[in-house]
Structures are given as structure tokens and as C-alpha cells.
PDB file of C-alpha atoms in Angstrom:
ATOM      1  CA  MET D 813     -61.401 -55.507  16.099  1.00 38.00           C
ATOM      2  CA  THR D 814     -61.528 -59.022  17.395  1.00 35.00           C
ATOM      3  CA  ILE D 815     -64.087 -59.377  20.190  1.00 35.00           C
ATOM      4  CA  ILE D 816     -63.364 -62.190  22.599  1.00 34.00           C
ATOM      5  CA  SER D 817     -65.520 -62.831  25.641  1.00 34.00           C
ATOM      6  CA  LEU D 818     -65.334 -65.292  28.462  1.00 36.00           C
ATOM      7  CA  LEU D 819     -68.824 -66.592  27.741  1.00 32.00           C
ATOM      8  CA  LEU D 820     -67.553 -70.115  28.281  1.00 30.00           C
ATOM      9  CA  LEU D 821     -67.622 -69.320  31.994  1.00 35.00           C
ATOM     10  CA  ALA D 822     -71.352 -68.795  31.760  1.00 33.00           C
ATOM     11  CA  SER D 823     -71.914 -72.528  31.472  1.00 31.00           C
ATOM     12  CA  LEU D 824     -70.681 -72.836  35.030  1.00 34.00           C
ATOM     13  CA  LEU D 825     -73.169 -70.323  36.395  1.00 36.00           C
ATOM     14  CA  PRO D 826     -75.952 -69.343  33.949  1.00 32.00           C
ATOM     15  CA  ASN D 827     -76.804 -66.047  35.647  1.00 34.00           C
ATOM     16  CA  LEU D 828     -73.270 -64.710  35.404  1.00 39.00           C
ATOM     17  CA  THR D 829     -71.523 -63.764  32.186  1.00 35.00           C
ATOM     18  CA  PHE D 830     -68.168 -62.103  31.746  1.00 38.00           C
ATOM     19  CA  THR D 831     -66.263 -60.114  29.164  1.00 39.00           C
ATOM     20  CA  ALA D 832     -62.622 -60.409  28.342  1.00 39.00           C
ATOM     21  CA  ARG D 833     -62.275 -56.893  26.895  1.00 43.00           C
ATOM     22  CA  VAL D 834     -62.683 -55.125  30.117  1.00 48.00           C
ATOM     23  CA  GLY D 835     -63.134 -47.191  28.832  1.00 60.00           C
ATOM     24  CA  ILE D 836     -63.576 -46.101  32.091  1.00 76.00           C
ATOM     25  CA  VAL D 837     -67.020 -45.633  33.662  1.00 82.00           C
ATOM     26  CA  ASN D 838     -67.833 -42.507  35.707  1.00 85.00           C
ATOM     27  CA  GLY D 839     -64.295 -41.259  35.160  1.00 89.00           C
ATOM     28  CA  THR D 840     -62.662 -38.113  33.846  1.00 92.00           C
ATOM     29  CA  GLU D 841     -60.260 -37.376  31.030  1.00 96.00           C
ATOM     30  CA  ALA D 842     -56.675 -37.848  32.171  1.00 97.00           C
ATOM     31  CA  LYS D 843     -54.309 -34.901  31.962  1.00 97.00           C
ATOM     32  CA  PRO D 844     -52.532 -35.453  28.616  1.00 96.00           C
ATOM     33  CA  HIS D 845     -49.395 -37.570  29.054  1.00 96.00           C
ATOM     34  CA  SER D 846     -49.758 -37.726  32.840  1.00 97.00           C
ATOM     35  CA  ARG D 847     -49.569 -41.526  32.541  1.00 98.00           C
ATOM     36  CA  PRO D 848     -46.580 -41.987  30.207  1.00 98.00           C
ATOM     37  CA  TYR D 849     -46.452 -45.724  30.918  1.00 98.00           C
ATOM     38  CA  MET D 850     -49.866 -46.382  29.324  1.00 98.00           C
ATOM     39  CA  VAL D 851     -50.001 -48.111  25.942  1.00 98.00           C
ATOM     40  CA  SER D 852     -52.790 -48.985  23.542  1.00 98.00           C
ATOM     41  CA  ILE D 853     -52.615 -52.576  22.292  1.00 98.00           C
ATOM     42  CA  GLN D 854     -54.123 -52.718  18.826  1.00 97.00           C
ATOM     43  CA  VAL D 855     -55.355 -55.208  16.255  1.00 96.00           C
ATOM     44  CA  PHE D 856     -55.487 -54.039  12.619  1.00 93.00           C
ATOM     45  CA  GLY D 857     -54.811 -50.496  13.822  1.00 93.00           C
ATOM     46  CA  GLU D 858     -57.785 -50.423  16.225  1.00 95.00           C
ATOM     47  CA  HIS D 859     -57.581 -50.221  20.015  1.00 96.00           C
ATOM     48  CA  ASP D 860     -58.284 -53.583  21.603  1.00 96.00           C
ATOM     49  CA  CYS D 861     -56.708 -53.618  25.075  1.00 97.00           C
ATOM     50  CA  GLY D 862     -54.621 -51.558  27.427  1.00 98.00           C
ATOM     51  CA  GLY D 863     -51.151 -52.300  28.704  1.00 98.00           C
ATOM     52  CA  PHE D 864     -48.239 -50.560  30.381  1.00 98.00           C
ATOM     53  CA  LEU D 865     -44.498 -50.240  30.017  1.00 98.00           C
ATOM     54  CA  ILE D 866     -42.407 -51.896  32.732  1.00 98.00           C
ATOM     55  CA  SER D 867     -39.081 -51.339  30.916  1.00 97.00           C
ATOM     56  CA  ASP D 868     -37.884 -49.846  27.641  1.00 96.00           C
ATOM     57  CA  GLU D 869     -38.542 -53.195  25.958  1.00 97.00           C
ATOM     58  CA  PHE D 870     -41.443 -54.893  27.769  1.00 98.00           C
ATOM     59  CA  VAL D 871     -45.175 -54.246  28.117  1.00 98.00           C
ATOM     60  CA  LEU D 872     -47.281 -55.955  30.770  1.00 98.00           C
ATOM     61  CA  THR D 873     -50.907 -56.754  29.928  1.00 98.00           C
ATOM     62  CA  ALA D 874     -53.578 -59.448  30.318  1.00 98.00           C
ATOM     63  CA  ALA D 875     -53.072 -62.852  28.697  1.00 98.00           C
ATOM     64  CA  HIS D 876     -56.625 -62.883  27.341  1.00 97.00           C
ATOM     65  CA  CYS D 877     -55.771 -59.852  25.175  1.00 97.00           C
ATOM     66  CA  TRP D 878     -54.020 -62.071  22.642  1.00 97.00           C
ATOM     67  CA  GLU D 879     -55.176 -64.918  20.419  1.00 92.00           C
ATOM     68  CA  ARG D 880     -52.340 -66.881  18.829  1.00 89.00           C
ATOM     69  CA  SER D 881     -53.546 -66.001  15.333  1.00 88.00           C
ATOM     70  CA  GLN D 882     -53.378 -62.263  16.073  1.00 93.00           C
ATOM     71  CA  VAL D 883     -50.616 -59.808  15.294  1.00 96.00           C
ATOM     72  CA  LEU D 884     -50.613 -57.034  17.874  1.00 97.00           C
ATOM     73  CA  THR D 885     -49.057 -53.599  17.701  1.00 97.00           C
ATOM     74  CA  VAL D 886     -48.418 -51.243  20.597  1.00 98.00           C
ATOM     75  CA  VAL D 887     -48.952 -47.472  20.566  1.00 97.00           C
ATOM     76  CA  VAL D 888     -46.825 -45.627  23.141  1.00 97.00           C
ATOM     77  CA  GLY D 889     -46.874 -42.007  24.318  1.00 96.00           C
ATOM     78  CA  ALA D 890     -50.556 -41.620  23.441  1.00 95.00           C
ATOM     79  CA  HIS D 891     -53.373 -39.516  24.862  1.00 96.00           C
ATOM     80  CA  ASP D 892     -55.757 -39.049  21.925  1.00 96.00           C
ATOM     81  CA  LEU D 893     -55.512 -42.210  19.826  1.00 96.00           C
ATOM     82  CA  ARG D 894     -56.731 -40.336  16.744  1.00 94.00           C
ATOM     83  CA  LYS D 895     -53.465 -38.358  16.798  1.00 91.00           C
ATOM     84  CA  SER D 896     -51.055 -41.089  17.868  1.00 81.00           C
ATOM     85  CA  LYS D 897     -48.361 -42.301  15.472  1.00 81.00           C
ATOM     86  CA  ASN D 898     -45.750 -43.895  17.734  1.00 93.00           C
ATOM     87  CA  ARG D 899     -46.513 -47.510  16.877  1.00 96.00           C
ATOM     88  CA  VAL D 900     -44.207 -50.431  17.717  1.00 97.00           C
ATOM     89  CA  GLY D 901     -44.389 -54.069  16.680  1.00 97.00           C
ATOM     90  CA  VAL D 902     -44.292 -57.047  19.044  1.00 98.00           C
ATOM     91  CA  LYS D 903     -41.304 -59.382  18.857  1.00 97.00           C
ATOM     92  CA  ASN D 904     -42.379 -61.997  21.422  1.00 97.00           C
ATOM     93  CA  TYR D 905     -45.714 -62.854  23.015  1.00 98.00           C
ATOM     94  CA  ILE D 906     -45.189 -64.367  26.468  1.00 98.00           C
ATOM     95  CA  PRO D 907     -48.435 -65.329  28.235  1.00 98.00           C
ATOM     96  CA  HIS D 908     -48.026 -66.945  31.640  1.00 98.00           C
ATOM     97  CA  PRO D 909     -47.404 -70.673  31.076  1.00 97.00           C
ATOM     98  CA  ASP D 910     -50.296 -71.570  33.405  1.00 97.00           C
ATOM     99  CA  TYR D 911     -52.790 -69.134  31.905  1.00 97.00           C
ATOM    100  CA  ARG D 912     -56.250 -70.675  31.784  1.00 95.00           C
ATOM    101  CA  ARG D 913     -59.404 -69.286  30.215  1.00 91.00           C
ATOM    102  CA  SER D 914     -62.110 -71.235  32.014  1.00 87.00           C
ATOM    103  CA  PRO D 915     -62.278 -70.337  34.801  1.00 92.00           C
ATOM    104  CA  ILE D 916     -59.752 -67.605  34.178  1.00 95.00           C
ATOM    105  CA  ARG D 917     -56.448 -67.955  36.021  1.00 97.00           C
ATOM    106  CA  ASN D 918     -52.939 -66.438  35.656  1.00 98.00           C
ATOM    107  CA  ASP D 919     -54.305 -63.740  33.351  1.00 98.00           C
ATOM    108  CA  ILE D 920     -51.028 -61.962  32.734  1.00 98.00           C
ATOM    109  CA  MET D 921     -48.720 -61.592  29.716  1.00 98.00           C
ATOM    110  CA  LEU D 922     -45.490 -59.895  28.709  1.00 98.00           C
ATOM    111  CA  LEU D 923     -44.993 -58.400  25.259  1.00 98.00           C
ATOM    112  CA  ARG D 924     -41.407 -57.929  24.146  1.00 98.00           C
ATOM    113  CA  LEU D 925     -41.243 -55.092  21.649  1.00 98.00           C
ATOM    114  CA  LYS D 926     -39.341 -55.237  18.376  1.00 97.00           C
ATOM    115  CA  LYS D 927     -37.216 -52.302  19.415  1.00 96.00           C
ATOM    116  CA  LYS D 928     -36.304 -50.561  22.639  1.00 95.00           C
ATOM    117  CA  ILE D 929     -38.411 -47.504  23.310  1.00 95.00           C
ATOM    118  CA  LYS D 930     -36.739 -44.109  23.511  1.00 94.00           C
ATOM    119  CA  LEU D 931     -37.810 -42.699  26.851  1.00 94.00           C
ATOM    120  CA  ASN D 932     -38.894 -39.067  27.228  1.00 95.00           C
ATOM    121  CA  LYS D 933     -41.484 -37.026  29.132  1.00 94.00           C
ATOM    122  CA  TYR D 934     -44.266 -38.711  27.136  1.00 95.00           C
ATOM    123  CA  VAL D 935     -42.954 -42.283  27.367  1.00 97.00           C
ATOM    124  CA  LYS D 936     -41.760 -43.829  30.631  1.00 97.00           C
ATOM    125  CA  TRP D 937     -42.177 -47.112  32.423  1.00 98.00           C
ATOM    126  CA  ILE D 938     -43.894 -47.622  35.769  1.00 98.00           C
ATOM    127  CA  SER D 939     -42.548 -49.394  38.842  1.00 97.00           C
ATOM    128  CA  LEU D 940     -43.911 -52.721  40.078  1.00 97.00           C
ATOM    129  CA  PRO D 941     -44.609 -53.782  43.678  1.00 94.00           C
ATOM    130  CA  LYS D 942     -42.330 -55.970  45.754  1.00 86.00           C
ATOM    131  CA  ASP D 943     -42.632 -59.744  45.689  1.00 83.00           C
ATOM    132  CA  GLY D 944     -45.681 -60.725  47.746  1.00 81.00           C
ATOM    133  CA  GLU D 945     -46.526 -57.119  48.658  1.00 85.00           C
ATOM    134  CA  GLU D 946     -50.138 -56.504  49.681  1.00 90.00           C
ATOM    135  CA  VAL D 947     -52.091 -53.257  49.323  1.00 95.00           C
ATOM    136  CA  ASN D 948     -54.124 -52.204  52.344  1.00 96.00           C
ATOM    137  CA  VAL D 949     -57.916 -52.321  52.175  1.00 97.00           C
ATOM    138  CA  ASP D 950     -59.526 -48.962  51.258  1.00 96.00           C
ATOM    139  CA  THR D 951     -56.292 -47.655  49.705  1.00 97.00           C
ATOM    140  CA  LEU D 952     -57.105 -45.027  47.066  1.00 97.00           C
ATOM    141  CA  CYS D 953     -55.788 -46.189  43.687  1.00 97.00           C
ATOM    142  CA  SER D 954     -56.647 -45.500  40.040  1.00 97.00           C
ATOM    143  CA  VAL D 955     -57.345 -47.206  36.734  1.00 97.00           C
ATOM    144  CA  ALA D 956     -57.151 -45.764  33.218  1.00 97.00           C
ATOM    145  CA  GLY D 957     -57.948 -46.735  29.634  1.00 97.00           C
ATOM    146  CA  TRP D 958     -59.461 -46.001  26.245  1.00 96.00           C
ATOM    147  CA  GLY D 959     -62.405 -48.378  26.588  1.00 93.00           C
ATOM    148  CA  ARG D 960     -66.160 -47.841  26.710  1.00 92.00           C
ATOM    149  CA  LEU D 961     -67.547 -44.951  28.731  1.00 90.00           C
ATOM    150  CA  TRP D 962     -70.502 -46.995  29.966  1.00 88.00           C
ATOM    151  CA  THR D 963     -71.989 -50.438  29.396  1.00 89.00           C
ATOM    152  CA  ASP D 964     -72.513 -50.767  25.607  1.00 86.00           C
ATOM    153  CA  GLY D 965     -71.422 -47.127  25.228  1.00 87.00           C
ATOM    154  CA  PRO D 966     -68.843 -45.667  22.834  1.00 89.00           C
ATOM    155  CA  MET D 967     -65.109 -46.187  23.123  1.00 90.00           C
ATOM    156  CA  SER D 968     -63.058 -43.169  24.150  1.00 94.00           C
ATOM    157  CA  SER D 969     -60.361 -41.847  21.806  1.00 94.00           C
ATOM    158  CA  ARG D 970     -58.794 -39.969  24.736  1.00 95.00           C
ATOM    159  CA  LEU D 971     -57.344 -41.584  27.831  1.00 97.00           C
ATOM    160  CA  MET D 972     -59.798 -41.674  30.730  1.00 96.00           C
ATOM    161  CA  GLU D 973     -59.140 -42.385  34.405  1.00 96.00           C
ATOM    162  CA  ALA D 974     -61.032 -43.081  37.611  1.00 95.00           C
ATOM    163  CA  ASN D 975     -60.207 -43.408  41.293  1.00 96.00           C
ATOM    164  CA  VAL D 976     -60.980 -46.741  42.918  1.00 96.00           C
ATOM    165  CA  HIS D 977     -60.618 -48.289  46.384  1.00 97.00           C
ATOM    166  CA  ILE D 978     -59.068 -51.646  47.234  1.00 98.00           C
ATOM    167  CA  MET D 979     -61.609 -54.127  48.608  1.00 97.00           C
ATOM    168  CA  ASN D 980     -61.074 -56.736  51.268  1.00 97.00           C
ATOM    169  CA  ASN D 981     -59.916 -59.880  49.474  1.00 96.00           C
ATOM    170  CA  SER D 982     -62.191 -62.118  51.538  1.00 96.00           C
ATOM    171  CA  GLU D 983     -65.155 -59.982  50.493  1.00 96.00           C
ATOM    172  CA  CYS D 984     -64.103 -60.272  46.828  1.00 96.00           C
ATOM    173  CA  TYR D 985     -63.948 -64.031  47.229  1.00 97.00           C
ATOM    174  CA  LYS D 986     -67.387 -64.051  48.852  1.00 97.00           C
ATOM    175  CA  ARG D 987     -68.917 -61.958  46.042  1.00 96.00           C
ATOM    176  CA  TRP D 988     -67.461 -64.006  43.150  1.00 96.00           C
ATOM    177  CA  GLY D 989     -67.096 -67.453  44.682  1.00 96.00           C
ATOM    178  CA  GLU D 990     -64.243 -69.934  44.497  1.00 93.00           C
ATOM    179  CA  ILE D 991     -64.920 -70.977  40.902  1.00 95.00           C
ATOM    180  CA  TYR D 992     -64.090 -67.512  39.630  1.00 95.00           C
ATOM    181  CA  TYR D 993     -61.943 -65.849  42.270  1.00 97.00           C
ATOM    182  CA  SER D 994     -58.468 -66.749  43.476  1.00 97.00           C
ATOM    183  CA  VAL D 995     -57.347 -64.926  46.624  1.00 96.00           C
ATOM    184  CA  SER D 996     -53.670 -65.619  45.851  1.00 95.00           C
ATOM    185  CA  GLN D 997     -53.788 -64.506  42.203  1.00 96.00           C
ATOM    186  CA  MET D 998     -56.376 -61.720  42.200  1.00 97.00           C
ATOM    187  CA  MET D 999     -57.452 -58.480  43.846  1.00 97.00           C
ATOM    188  CA  CYS D1000     -60.506 -56.317  43.345  1.00 97.00           C
ATOM    189  CA  THR D1001     -61.765 -52.739  43.633  1.00 96.00           C
ATOM    190  CA  GLN D1002     -65.088 -51.002  43.936  1.00 89.00           C
ATOM    191  CA  SER D1003     -65.924 -47.299  43.658  1.00 90.00           C
ATOM    192  CA  TYR D1004     -68.131 -44.852  41.766  1.00 90.00           C
ATOM    193  CA  GLY D1005     -65.775 -45.243  38.779  1.00 88.00           C
ATOM    194  CA  GLY D1006     -64.289 -48.357  37.240  1.00 93.00           C
ATOM    195  CA  PHE D1007     -63.302 -50.149  34.052  1.00 94.00           C
ATOM    196  CA  CYS D1008     -65.360 -51.398  31.106  1.00 92.00           C
ATOM    197  CA  ASN D1009     -64.906 -53.052  27.694  1.00 90.00           C
ATOM    198  CA  GLY D1010     -61.580 -52.074  26.132  1.00 93.00           C
ATOM    199  CA  ASP D1011     -59.677 -51.562  29.386  1.00 96.00           C
ATOM    200  CA  SER D1012     -58.369 -55.101  29.842  1.00 96.00           C
ATOM    201  CA  GLY D1013     -54.636 -55.286  30.420  1.00 98.00           C
ATOM    202  CA  GLY D1014     -54.339 -51.788  31.851  1.00 98.00           C
ATOM    203  CA  PRO D1015     -52.744 -51.161  35.244  1.00 98.00           C
ATOM    204  CA  LEU D1016     -54.283 -50.720  38.654  1.00 98.00           C
ATOM    205  CA  VAL D1017     -52.018 -47.991  40.039  1.00 98.00           C
ATOM    206  CA  CYS D1018     -51.525 -47.399  43.760  1.00 97.00           C
ATOM    207  CA  GLY D1019     -49.085 -44.621  44.590  1.00 95.00           C
ATOM    208  CA  ASP D1020     -46.258 -44.835  42.069  1.00 95.00           C
ATOM    209  CA  ALA D1021     -46.564 -48.537  41.280  1.00 98.00           C
ATOM    210  CA  ALA D1022     -48.720 -50.775  39.108  1.00 98.00           C
ATOM    211  CA  VAL D1023     -50.109 -53.409  41.478  1.00 98.00           C
ATOM    212  CA  GLY D1024     -52.733 -55.095  39.296  1.00 98.00           C
ATOM    213  CA  VAL D1025     -53.672 -55.894  35.683  1.00 98.00           C
ATOM    214  CA  VAL D1026     -57.295 -55.358  34.577  1.00 97.00           C
ATOM    215  CA  SER D1027     -58.730 -58.850  34.107  1.00 97.00           C
ATOM    216  CA  PHE D1028     -62.527 -59.289  34.237  1.00 95.00           C
ATOM    217  CA  ARG D1029     -65.852 -57.858  35.393  1.00 93.00           C
ATOM    218  CA  TYR D1030     -69.595 -58.561  35.284  1.00 91.00           C
ATOM    219  CA  ILE D1031     -70.650 -58.363  31.641  1.00 81.00           C
ATOM    220  CA  HIS D1032     -74.175 -57.039  32.114  1.00 89.00           C
ATOM    221  CA  LEU D1033     -73.106 -53.886  33.933  1.00 91.00           C
ATOM    222  CA  CYS D1034     -69.749 -52.128  33.934  1.00 91.00           C
ATOM    223  CA  ASN D1035     -68.704 -51.342  37.478  1.00 89.00           C
ATOM    224  CA  SER D1036     -71.410 -53.526  39.000  1.00 91.00           C
ATOM    225  CA  PRO D1037     -72.091 -52.842  42.708  1.00 90.00           C
ATOM    226  CA  ALA D1038     -72.697 -56.554  43.276  1.00 94.00           C
ATOM    227  CA  TYR D1039     -69.651 -57.976  41.473  1.00 95.00           C
ATOM    228  CA  PRO D1040     -66.472 -55.901  41.922  1.00 96.00           C
ATOM    229  CA  ASN D1041     -63.876 -55.349  39.201  1.00 96.00           C
ATOM    230  CA  VAL D1042     -61.130 -57.993  39.275  1.00 97.00           C
ATOM    231  CA  TYR D1043     -57.400 -57.621  38.574  1.00 98.00           C
ATOM    232  CA  THR D1044     -54.473 -60.011  38.366  1.00 98.00           C
ATOM    233  CA  LYS D1045     -52.274 -59.376  41.417  1.00 97.00           C
ATOM    234  CA  ILE D1046     -48.834 -58.440  40.050  1.00 98.00           C
ATOM    235  CA  SER D1047     -46.917 -59.114  43.286  1.00 96.00           C
ATOM    236  CA  SER D1048     -47.739 -62.816  42.937  1.00 96.00           C
ATOM    237  CA  TYR D1049     -45.976 -62.953  39.555  1.00 97.00           C
ATOM    238  CA  LEU D1050     -42.798 -60.957  40.122  1.00 96.00           C
ATOM    239  CA  PRO D1051     -40.398 -63.957  40.020  1.00 96.00           C
ATOM    240  CA  TRP D1052     -41.839 -64.978  36.633  1.00 97.00           C
ATOM    241  CA  ILE D1053     -41.682 -61.406  35.278  1.00 97.00           C
ATOM    242  CA  GLN D1054     -38.116 -60.889  36.479  1.00 96.00           C
ATOM    243  CA  GLN D1055     -36.952 -64.224  35.069  1.00 96.00           C
ATOM    244  CA  ILE D1056     -38.319 -63.391  31.619  1.00 96.00           C
ATOM    245  CA  ILE D1057     -36.700 -59.959  31.566  1.00 94.00           C
ATOM    246  CA  ARG D1058     -33.338 -61.260  32.867  1.00 91.00           C
ATOM    247  CA  ASN D1059     -33.175 -63.933  30.171  1.00 88.00           C
ATOM    248  CA  VAL D1060     -33.570 -61.495  27.281  1.00 80.00           C
ATOM    249  CA  LYS D1061     -30.744 -61.746  24.756  1.00 66.00           C
TER     250      LYS D1061
END
């Protein structure tokens, strides 16, 4: 599995280091197939990032989950990855045109699958928020993935989940600073549970909608109390997402 980290950001602030492949810490195993929109994005048949279906043909994930030399595959309808066989190839990789790695910005990407997915009780897409929609502070949301169970711990073969609370965006900005945090593009959460290596690209789910995409966190400690988990704010990118999907031929 290709390991890519945002260590280049460390040159800007030596005491802070980040990881791009950001299981679930202090979480619980999800009820099998209770999140039918979740997908495992894989490299050479190994889980690398999370993602989620937003139609029968498109997956939304983080832009940093793909290097141009990589060929990704997507596993849909999975709970235990050791038993999953529903693998689909990627036809088009569509990172945001203004995606930037250092400091990270516009960390969002669409994957167009090689074939339309047959929807059933195990495979469904999730709704997105409205254009510009904000989520209230302290709203109870959730995050899920197959990543590490603790900092430097093992990856999980089964889908894990954790409840999280939306933080005040001004407080997120204060914690991370303007070099790293964009109030217009990002949102953050903090709770007992949170994401870790291997969860990048997965959805932050509030109610019945995916409102964020797992982007980055403090590398030295998953779910750090000092530096909250950061997500790309989906509502800021809806016009771009809708334009891509409308132009499919």
C-alpha cells in the first residue's frame, strides 16, 4: 500500500506534522451494512482510503488519496473487507482543479466508476447538503472507516464508527492557524472518538447527509485534544460536484 504523508507541511511549522491517510479511534464496530454508501478505495487490492457513493456512478473522496501513477479500485457493499468481492474499477479520476498539497486546500475528488452500481440494501448512495449549508456547533454527527484503531495500531478489517461533535469554526481556525485551516473550505470535529490513518476520504455524516470529507489530523496522536480532526466542507463544493455529474456522457 502506498503511504503518502503531508510531511512537506512540517517545514512550515517544525512541531506539527500531518498524515494524509487519515480506522476509527475509540469507536465501535458498525452494524453490518448499516452504512451502504461506504466504499473502500484500494491500491493493489489493499485498503488505502475511504470514500462514499453519491450516485450509482460516482464516489466522493479526498484528493490526496490518489497519486497520478496509481490505479485505484473501489469495493462497494462491504463490512468485513476480508470477505468483500464487489470490486469496481475507476474510469475517471477528477480531483478538484484547485487542489493543493502544501498547505492542503480543496482536498476533494470525484471518482467515476467504470460501470453503474446496482443498488440494493447493501449498496446505496448518501445525500449531500445544500449549497452553502452550515451545520450547527455541537451537532452530533458520525465518522466511519477501516483505518487504524489507534495511533500506530492495526488496521480494522471490519467497518468501525464513532460519534463526533461539530466544533465552532473560529475555534478550529484558532487551534490550527491560518496556514493550515480555511474557514470557508473546512470544518472540524472533536469527541472521545475520531479518525486515524486509513480513514481519509470517508464521510462526516450529520443526520442523513454527508457534510464533510475526512482530510487531515495531527500525525503524532490520532484524535488529538489539541488539534481537532479536519474535514473538507462539502457544501462549499456543490456547484463543482453537480457540474461534473451533469456533464457525464
